[in-house]
Structure formats: C-alpha cells, structure tokens
Amino acid sequence: MVKSQTLVLDRTFAALSDPTRRALLARLDEEDSVSISELARPFPVSLPAIMKHLDVLEDAGLITREKTGRTVNCQLIAQPMQEAVAWLNRYERFWNKQLDRLTAFVERDQPPTKKARKK
Amino acid sequence: MVKSQTLVLDRTFAALSDPTRRALLARLDEEDSVSISELARPFPVSLPAIMKHLDVLEDAGLITREKTGRTVNCQLIAQPMQEAVAWLNRYERFWNKQLDRLTAFVERDQPPTKKARKK
C-alpha cells in the first residue's frame, strides 16, 4: 500500500473516532451545504470546539468549506469513507467465516428437523 | 444510537487509525492464531510498543489474547469492524449520488454517439 493511501486511512479513521465529528458528518449527509453556525447549533459545545472538529474533518478530506459573503458553508465528501470501507471489506470473508462456524455449531446441537428425520 | 454502540465505534475507529495496528490485524487475518513474538517479528519497533498496540486492539474488542503455557496467542475478532462498515455504509447512497453527478457531467460534455445521432 502506498504511503499516501496509508495516510488517508490514518486520517479518516482518526477523524471518525469522535462522536461529535460523526454527528457533524451525519448532519451534512442530510443536506448538500450547511453553514457553520447551523451545523454547530445542536451541539452542547462551544463554536471554537466545533471549528476544531471541522479542521480535523477537512484535513481528512471528509468535508470542504466554502465562503460566500460572510457565511462559511460545509459540504460532505464521501471518497475517504469509501476507501475506509474498501479496507474493512477485506475482513468480510473473516466475519462470514466466524458466522459459518457459529451456524455449524448451532446446527450440530439442534435436534434434527422433521424433514431431516424423514431421510 | 445507544451509548455503548457509540463507544464501540469510537474505539474501533481509533484503533484502526494507526498503520501498525492495521498491519497487526492484517497478519491475524492470514492465520487463526499467532503468538505475540511471531506477530512482533516483522515490525521495526520494540516489543513493549507492540504490546501497547495489542492493548488498544484488545480494548476495542478487535482481538483476544489467550495464554497457553508460556506463550500468548492472539486471535482476530471481526465483529467491531462489521459495525464500523454498517455505520459507513449509510454514506454509500451519498457517494453513489456524487458518482451519478460526475457521470451526468461527463455524458453532457461528450459528443453524441453514433446510435444517438441516428435517432
């Protein structure tokens, strides 16, 4: 894996590790463009704290900020999340294997079904 | 979202934000159970540093450690990663929308194809 891809994953996962930042992304998923003051309103933290979270999200490439007059609007960029999913999906095979084992364990301990008894 | 689920996501994403920890998980994906000394061997960092990374992974529920005699073996648990993917997949619709916009933009600027001209 090239160094820049590694860095994208480092920053994306670090950005997503905070519940306020995940909530900010969820808000931006509802609407195309949201002003910073609107974004900050529902959170019980100060505006400078929200600005710091937005800095982390912007550094991770998860949002963009655009100034229109005196208003700064934020927009979601989903691309880094897509890369995070691609990385995680290599383990899909692994959790399916764990599920198969669990199914096999449960089936082994179950009394045979009517159909199975007929055989 | 209940508080415990939030905590699972916080810890999972934080654990995945480090390239050494991701590499440790990738190693555990290759083999069912790996001893700590084997796990640490390819990394150019000290054993105590690897132990700290394993603590973070264990706190996030991504690995288990089992002592057999004098050897401690680690195993991968994929469940928290599955929850992380479930959280990220709600943005799938969003990145598909961004792709649709890009496709529409490219198609609009393309000269019509032979088939389209015949109409």
mmCIF file of N, CA and C in Angstrom, chain A residues 1 5-7 9-14 16-19 21-23 25-32 75-79 81-82 84-85 87-91 93-98 101, chain B residues 1 5-7 9-14 16-19 21-23 25-32 75-79 81-82 84-85 87-91 93-98 101:
data_model
loop_
_atom_site.group_PDB
_atom_site.id
_atom_site.type_symbol
_atom_site.label_atom_id
_atom_site.label_comp_id
_atom_site.label_asym_id
_atom_site.label_seq_id
_atom_site.Cartn_x
_atom_site.Cartn_y
_atom_site.Cartn_z
ATOM 1 N N MET A 1 0.857 -1.198 0.000
ATOM 2 C CA MET A 1 0.000 0.000 0.000
ATOM 3 C C MET A 1 0.892 1.247 0.000
ATOM 4 N N GLN A 5 -1.934 6.451 0.585
ATOM 5 C CA GLN A 5 -3.153 5.700 0.920
ATOM 6 C C GLN A 5 -3.196 5.399 2.413
ATOM 7 N N THR A 6 -2.010 5.038 2.961
ATOM 8 C CA THR A 6 -1.901 4.771 4.390
ATOM 9 C C THR A 6 -2.305 6.002 5.187
ATOM 10 N N LEU A 7 -1.822 7.160 4.745
ATOM 11 C CA LEU A 7 -2.122 8.421 5.423
ATOM 12 C C LEU A 7 -3.617 8.757 5.343
ATOM 13 N N LEU A 9 -6.053 6.590 5.201
ATOM 14 C CA LEU A 9 -6.734 5.720 6.161
ATOM 15 C C LEU A 9 -6.488 6.181 7.599
ATOM 16 N N ASP A 10 -5.227 6.562 7.918
ATOM 17 C CA ASP A 10 -4.896 7.063 9.273
ATOM 18 C C ASP A 10 -5.824 8.228 9.627
ATOM 19 N N ARG A 11 -5.891 9.205 8.720
ATOM 20 C CA ARG A 11 -6.658 10.426 8.992
ATOM 21 C C ARG A 11 -8.158 10.170 8.999
ATOM 22 N N THR A 12 -8.616 9.318 8.079
ATOM 23 C CA THR A 12 -10.060 9.039 8.015
ATOM 24 C C THR A 12 -10.516 8.350 9.296
ATOM 25 N N PHE A 13 -9.814 7.272 9.687
ATOM 26 C CA PHE A 13 -10.227 6.541 10.889
ATOM 27 C C PHE A 13 -10.107 7.424 12.141
ATOM 28 N N ALA A 14 -9.037 8.240 12.208
ATOM 29 C CA ALA A 14 -8.881 9.130 13.369
ATOM 30 C C ALA A 14 -10.021 10.152 13.411
ATOM 31 N N LEU A 16 -13.000 9.789 12.251
ATOM 32 C CA LEU A 16 -14.273 9.109 12.557
ATOM 33 C C LEU A 16 -14.356 8.589 13.993
ATOM 34 N N SER A 17 -13.240 8.686 14.746
ATOM 35 C CA SER A 17 -13.216 8.106 16.101
ATOM 36 C C SER A 17 -13.890 8.998 17.153
ATOM 37 N N ASP A 18 -14.418 10.138 16.730
ATOM 38 C CA ASP A 18 -15.061 11.049 17.680
ATOM 39 C C ASP A 18 -16.566 11.171 17.388
ATOM 40 N N PRO A 19 -17.417 11.004 18.417
ATOM 41 C CA PRO A 19 -18.870 11.015 18.166
ATOM 42 C C PRO A 19 -19.405 12.358 17.651
ATOM 43 N N ARG A 21 -17.726 14.441 15.716
ATOM 44 C CA ARG A 21 -17.368 14.522 14.288
ATOM 45 C C ARG A 21 -18.264 13.616 13.449
ATOM 46 N N ARG A 22 -18.596 12.428 13.978
ATOM 47 C CA ARG A 22 -19.511 11.552 13.219
ATOM 48 C C ARG A 22 -20.891 12.208 13.094
ATOM 49 N N ALA A 23 -21.325 12.896 14.176
ATOM 50 C CA ALA A 23 -22.634 13.564 14.135
ATOM 51 C C ALA A 23 -22.623 14.724 13.133
ATOM 52 N N LEU A 25 -20.846 14.828 10.382
ATOM 53 C CA LEU A 25 -20.938 14.210 9.050
ATOM 54 C C LEU A 25 -22.364 13.757 8.762
ATOM 55 N N ALA A 26 -23.033 13.221 9.789
ATOM 56 C CA ALA A 26 -24.420 12.758 9.622
ATOM 57 C C ALA A 26 -25.321 13.939 9.252
ATOM 58 N N ARG A 27 -25.073 15.100 9.868
ATOM 59 C CA ARG A 27 -25.847 16.309 9.566
ATOM 60 C C ARG A 27 -25.615 16.740 8.115
ATOM 61 N N LEU A 28 -24.337 16.658 7.675
ATOM 62 C CA LEU A 28 -24.001 17.057 6.301
ATOM 63 C C LEU A 28 -24.504 16.059 5.266
ATOM 64 N N ASP A 29 -24.859 14.872 5.731
ATOM 65 C CA ASP A 29 -25.405 13.861 4.827
ATOM 66 C C ASP A 29 -26.875 14.177 4.501
ATOM 67 N N GLU A 30 -27.525 14.945 5.408
ATOM 68 C CA GLU A 30 -28.954 15.264 5.228
ATOM 69 C C GLU A 30 -29.179 16.388 4.221
ATOM 70 N N GLU A 31 -28.204 17.293 4.142
ATOM 71 C CA GLU A 31 -28.364 18.491 3.315
ATOM 72 C C GLU A 31 -27.072 18.728 2.546
ATOM 73 N N ASP A 32 -27.172 19.253 1.308
ATOM 74 C CA ASP A 32 -25.987 19.422 0.462
ATOM 75 C C ASP A 32 -24.953 20.370 1.047
ATOM 76 N N GLN A 75 -19.568 21.159 3.120
ATOM 77 C CA GLN A 75 -20.125 20.084 2.297
ATOM 78 C C GLN A 75 -19.388 18.785 2.590
ATOM 79 N N LEU A 76 -20.114 17.694 2.510
ATOM 80 C CA LEU A 76 -19.536 16.369 2.760
ATOM 81 C C LEU A 76 -18.823 15.844 1.514
ATOM 82 N N ILE A 77 -17.676 15.186 1.729
ATOM 83 C CA ILE A 77 -17.018 14.446 0.635
ATOM 84 C C ILE A 77 -16.920 12.993 1.103
ATOM 85 N N ALA A 78 -17.505 12.097 0.342
ATOM 86 C CA ALA A 78 -17.596 10.711 0.829
ATOM 87 C C ALA A 78 -16.402 9.838 0.437
ATOM 88 N N GLN A 79 -15.580 10.307 -0.504
ATOM 89 C CA GLN A 79 -14.498 9.481 -1.053
ATOM 90 C C GLN A 79 -13.611 8.790 0.011
ATOM 91 N N MET A 81 -14.303 7.874 2.972
ATOM 92 C CA MET A 81 -15.084 6.819 3.646
ATOM 93 C C MET A 81 -15.186 5.583 2.773
ATOM 94 N N GLN A 82 -15.251 5.817 1.466
ATOM 95 C CA GLN A 82 -15.312 4.705 0.523
ATOM 96 C C GLN A 82 -14.018 3.881 0.616
ATOM 97 N N ALA A 84 -12.109 3.704 3.283
ATOM 98 C CA ALA A 84 -12.134 3.021 4.583
ATOM 99 C C ALA A 84 -12.970 1.738 4.492
ATOM 100 N N VAL A 85 -14.113 1.815 3.784
ATOM 101 C CA VAL A 85 -14.967 0.635 3.602
ATOM 102 C C VAL A 85 -14.213 -0.430 2.803
ATOM 103 N N TRP A 87 -11.058 -0.961 2.715
ATOM 104 C CA TRP A 87 -10.074 -1.602 3.600
ATOM 105 C C TRP A 87 -10.773 -2.605 4.531
ATOM 106 N N LEU A 88 -11.892 -2.174 5.103
ATOM 107 C CA LEU A 88 -12.611 -3.032 6.062
ATOM 108 C C LEU A 88 -13.218 -4.261 5.390
ATOM 109 N N ASN A 89 -13.620 -4.118 4.124
ATOM 110 C CA ASN A 89 -14.304 -5.225 3.455
ATOM 111 C C ASN A 89 -13.437 -6.457 3.227
ATOM 112 N N ARG A 90 -12.102 -6.288 3.316
ATOM 113 C CA ARG A 90 -11.256 -7.481 3.192
ATOM 114 C C ARG A 90 -11.480 -8.432 4.360
ATOM 115 N N TYR A 91 -12.079 -7.918 5.451
ATOM 116 C CA TYR A 91 -12.349 -8.764 6.616
ATOM 117 C C TYR A 91 -13.736 -9.389 6.565
ATOM 118 N N ARG A 93 -14.834 -11.572 4.540
ATOM 119 C CA ARG A 93 -14.616 -13.017 4.434
ATOM 120 C C ARG A 93 -14.421 -13.619 5.828
ATOM 121 N N PHE A 94 -13.687 -12.867 6.687
ATOM 122 C CA PHE A 94 -13.372 -13.363 8.020
ATOM 123 C C PHE A 94 -14.616 -13.430 8.895
ATOM 124 N N TRP A 95 -15.459 -12.360 8.872
ATOM 125 C CA TRP A 95 -16.627 -12.418 9.743
ATOM 126 C C TRP A 95 -17.672 -13.387 9.205
ATOM 127 N N ASN A 96 -17.679 -13.588 7.861
ATOM 128 C CA ASN A 96 -18.573 -14.616 7.321
ATOM 129 C C ASN A 96 -18.139 -16.002 7.799
ATOM 130 N N LYS A 97 -16.804 -16.211 7.880
ATOM 131 C CA LYS A 97 -16.260 -17.488 8.349
ATOM 132 C C LYS A 97 -16.676 -17.700 9.805
ATOM 133 N N GLN A 98 -16.596 -16.630 10.613
ATOM 134 C CA GLN A 98 -16.988 -16.736 12.025
ATOM 135 C C GLN A 98 -18.475 -17.061 12.139
ATOM 136 N N ARG A 101 -19.061 -20.713 11.250
ATOM 137 C CA ARG A 101 -18.692 -21.589 12.377
ATOM 138 C C ARG A 101 -19.805 -21.622 13.412
ATOM 139 N N MET B 1 -28.725 6.400 18.583
ATOM 140 C CA MET B 1 -27.712 5.355 18.816
ATOM 141 C C MET B 1 -27.397 5.263 20.315
ATOM 142 N N GLN B 5 -22.937 1.547 21.752
ATOM 143 C CA GLN B 5 -22.622 1.442 20.321
ATOM 144 C C GLN B 5 -21.686 2.578 19.905
ATOM 145 N N THR B 6 -21.959 3.778 20.471
ATOM 146 C CA THR B 6 -21.107 4.936 20.186
ATOM 147 C C THR B 6 -19.676 4.647 20.633
ATOM 148 N N LEU B 7 -19.551 4.067 21.826
ATOM 149 C CA LEU B 7 -18.235 3.748 22.374
ATOM 150 C C LEU B 7 -17.514 2.698 21.527
ATOM 151 N N LEU B 9 -17.863 2.277 18.308
ATOM 152 C CA LEU B 9 -17.375 2.968 17.096
ATOM 153 C C LEU B 9 -16.175 3.853 17.412
ATOM 154 N N ASP B 10 -16.236 4.585 18.551
ATOM 155 C CA ASP B 10 -15.098 5.442 18.961
ATOM 156 C C ASP B 10 -13.817 4.603 19.031
ATOM 157 N N ARG B 11 -13.912 3.488 19.750
ATOM 158 C CA ARG B 11 -12.714 2.652 19.983
ATOM 159 C C ARG B 11 -12.252 1.943 18.716
ATOM 160 N N THR B 12 -13.216 1.481 17.918
ATOM 161 C CA THR B 12 -12.849 0.767 16.685
ATOM 162 C C THR B 12 -12.120 1.707 15.732
ATOM 163 N N PHE B 13 -12.717 2.879 15.469
ATOM 164 C CA PHE B 13 -12.088 3.811 14.525
ATOM 165 C C PHE B 13 -10.731 4.298 15.067
ATOM 166 N N ALA B 14 -10.640 4.553 16.378
ATOM 167 C CA ALA B 14 -9.360 4.997 16.953
ATOM 168 C C ALA B 14 -8.309 3.893 16.800
ATOM 169 N N LEU B 16 -8.176 1.631 14.522
ATOM 170 C CA LEU B 16 -7.829 1.450 13.107
ATOM 171 C C LEU B 16 -7.040 2.624 12.519
ATOM 172 N N SER B 17 -6.885 3.702 13.305
ATOM 173 C CA SER B 17 -6.224 4.904 12.772
ATOM 174 C C SER B 17 -4.695 4.812 12.763
ATOM 175 N N ASP B 18 -4.158 3.667 13.194
ATOM 176 C CA ASP B 18 -2.699 3.517 13.229
ATOM 177 C C ASP B 18 -2.254 2.421 12.247
ATOM 178 N N PRO B 19 -1.254 2.726 11.377
ATOM 179 C CA PRO B 19 -0.849 1.731 10.358
ATOM 180 C C PRO B 19 -0.274 0.433 10.945
ATOM 181 N N ARG B 21 -1.175 -0.954 13.821
ATOM 182 C CA ARG B 21 -2.325 -1.758 14.307
ATOM 183 C C ARG B 21 -3.083 -2.385 13.137
ATOM 184 N N ARG B 22 -3.223 -1.639 12.026
ATOM 185 C CA ARG B 22 -3.902 -2.227 10.860
ATOM 186 C C ARG B 22 -3.082 -3.396 10.303
ATOM 187 N N ALA B 23 -1.736 -3.249 10.329
ATOM 188 C CA ALA B 23 -0.876 -4.328 9.831
ATOM 189 C C ALA B 23 -0.960 -5.557 10.749
ATOM 190 N N LEU B 25 -3.604 -6.473 12.447
ATOM 191 C CA LEU B 25 -4.894 -7.113 12.120
ATOM 192 C C LEU B 25 -4.785 -7.892 10.803
ATOM 193 N N ALA B 26 -4.082 -7.301 9.832
ATOM 194 C CA ALA B 26 -3.917 -7.972 8.535
ATOM 195 C C ALA B 26 -3.161 -9.296 8.722
ATOM 196 N N ARG B 27 -2.167 -9.296 9.614
ATOM 197 C CA ARG B 27 -1.402 -10.522 9.898
ATOM 198 C C ARG B 27 -2.309 -11.581 10.539
ATOM 199 N N LEU B 28 -3.174 -11.127 11.458
ATOM 200 C CA LEU B 28 -4.086 -12.058 12.151
ATOM 201 C C LEU B 28 -5.205 -12.545 11.236
ATOM 202 N N ASP B 29 -5.375 -11.873 10.116
ATOM 203 C CA ASP B 29 -6.383 -12.300 9.147
ATOM 204 C C ASP B 29 -5.861 -13.494 8.332
ATOM 205 N N GLU B 30 -4.508 -13.614 8.274
ATOM 206 C CA GLU B 30 -3.896 -14.691 7.473
ATOM 207 C C GLU B 30 -3.927 -16.030 8.194
ATOM 208 N N GLU B 31 -3.886 -15.984 9.528
ATOM 209 C CA GLU B 31 -3.744 -17.205 10.321
ATOM 210 C C GLU B 31 -4.693 -17.130 11.521
ATOM 211 N N ASP B 32 -5.248 -18.261 11.931
ATOM 212 C CA ASP B 32 -6.245 -18.251 13.012
ATOM 213 C C ASP B 32 -5.693 -17.731 14.338
ATOM 214 N N GLN B 75 -5.870 -13.689 18.556
ATOM 215 C CA GLN B 75 -6.841 -14.037 17.519
ATOM 216 C C GLN B 75 -7.648 -12.804 17.137
ATOM 217 N N LEU B 76 -8.026 -12.744 15.871
ATOM 218 C CA LEU B 76 -8.807 -11.608 15.364
ATOM 219 C C LEU B 76 -10.294 -11.791 15.682
ATOM 220 N N ILE B 77 -10.962 -10.693 16.040
ATOM 221 C CA ILE B 77 -12.427 -10.698 16.160
ATOM 222 C C ILE B 77 -12.937 -9.627 15.195
ATOM 223 N N ALA B 78 -13.764 -10.026 14.255
ATOM 224 C CA ALA B 78 -14.152 -9.090 13.185
ATOM 225 C C ALA B 78 -15.407 -8.275 13.510
ATOM 226 N N GLN B 79 -16.150 -8.670 14.545
ATOM 227 C CA GLN B 79 -17.438 -8.037 14.853
ATOM 228 C C GLN B 79 -17.400 -6.495 14.897
ATOM 229 N N MET B 81 -15.485 -4.451 13.431
ATOM 230 C CA MET B 81 -15.263 -3.932 12.077
ATOM 231 C C MET B 81 -16.552 -3.973 11.271
ATOM 232 N N GLN B 82 -17.356 -5.011 11.536
ATOM 233 C CA GLN B 82 -18.644 -5.140 10.855
ATOM 234 C C GLN B 82 -19.553 -3.954 11.231
ATOM 235 N N ALA B 84 -18.464 -0.998 12.181
ATOM 236 C CA ALA B 84 -17.889 0.190 11.536
ATOM 237 C C ALA B 84 -18.350 0.272 10.079
ATOM 238 N N VAL B 85 -18.366 -0.873 9.384
ATOM 239 C CA VAL B 85 -18.820 -0.903 7.989
ATOM 240 C C VAL B 85 -20.296 -0.517 7.908
ATOM 241 N N TRP B 87 -21.917 1.446 9.873
ATOM 242 C CA TRP B 87 -22.007 2.900 10.037
ATOM 243 C C TRP B 87 -21.613 3.614 8.744
ATOM 244 N N LEU B 88 -20.502 3.179 8.136
ATOM 245 C CA LEU B 88 -20.002 3.835 6.916
ATOM 246 C C LEU B 88 -20.936 3.637 5.727
ATOM 247 N N ASN B 89 -21.620 2.484 5.685
ATOM 248 C CA ASN B 89 -22.453 2.184 4.517
ATOM 249 C C ASN B 89 -23.645 3.116 4.350
ATOM 250 N N ARG B 90 -24.019 3.850 5.426
ATOM 251 C CA ARG B 90 -25.121 4.801 5.252
ATOM 252 C C ARG B 90 -24.716 5.938 4.309
ATOM 253 N N TYR B 91 -23.395 6.078 4.075
ATOM 254 C CA TYR B 91 -22.913 7.117 3.166
ATOM 255 C C TYR B 91 -22.752 6.607 1.740
ATOM 256 N N ARG B 93 -25.045 5.710 -0.315
ATOM 257 C CA ARG B 93 -26.006 6.453 -1.120
ATOM 258 C C ARG B 93 -25.391 7.796 -1.548
ATOM 259 N N PHE B 94 -24.650 8.412 -0.590
ATOM 260 C CA PHE B 94 -24.065 9.728 -0.856
ATOM 261 C C PHE B 94 -22.966 9.650 -1.908
ATOM 262 N N TRP B 95 -22.078 8.654 -1.804
ATOM 263 C CA TRP B 95 -21.002 8.607 -2.792
ATOM 264 C C TRP B 95 -21.520 8.131 -4.146
ATOM 265 N N ASN B 96 -22.610 7.344 -4.149
ATOM 266 C CA ASN B 96 -23.238 6.975 -5.419
ATOM 267 C C ASN B 96 -23.828 8.216 -6.088
ATOM 268 N N LYS B 97 -24.410 9.106 -5.245
ATOM 269 C CA LYS B 97 -25.006 10.340 -5.771
ATOM 270 C C LYS B 97 -23.906 11.201 -6.415
ATOM 271 N N GLN B 98 -22.733 11.274 -5.723
ATOM 272 C CA GLN B 98 -21.618 12.061 -6.259
ATOM 273 C C GLN B 98 -21.133 11.478 -7.584
ATOM 274 N N ARG B 101 -23.614 12.315 -10.371
ATOM 275 C CA ARG B 101 -23.425 13.694 -10.827
ATOM 276 C C ARG B 101 -22.256 13.789 -11.796
#
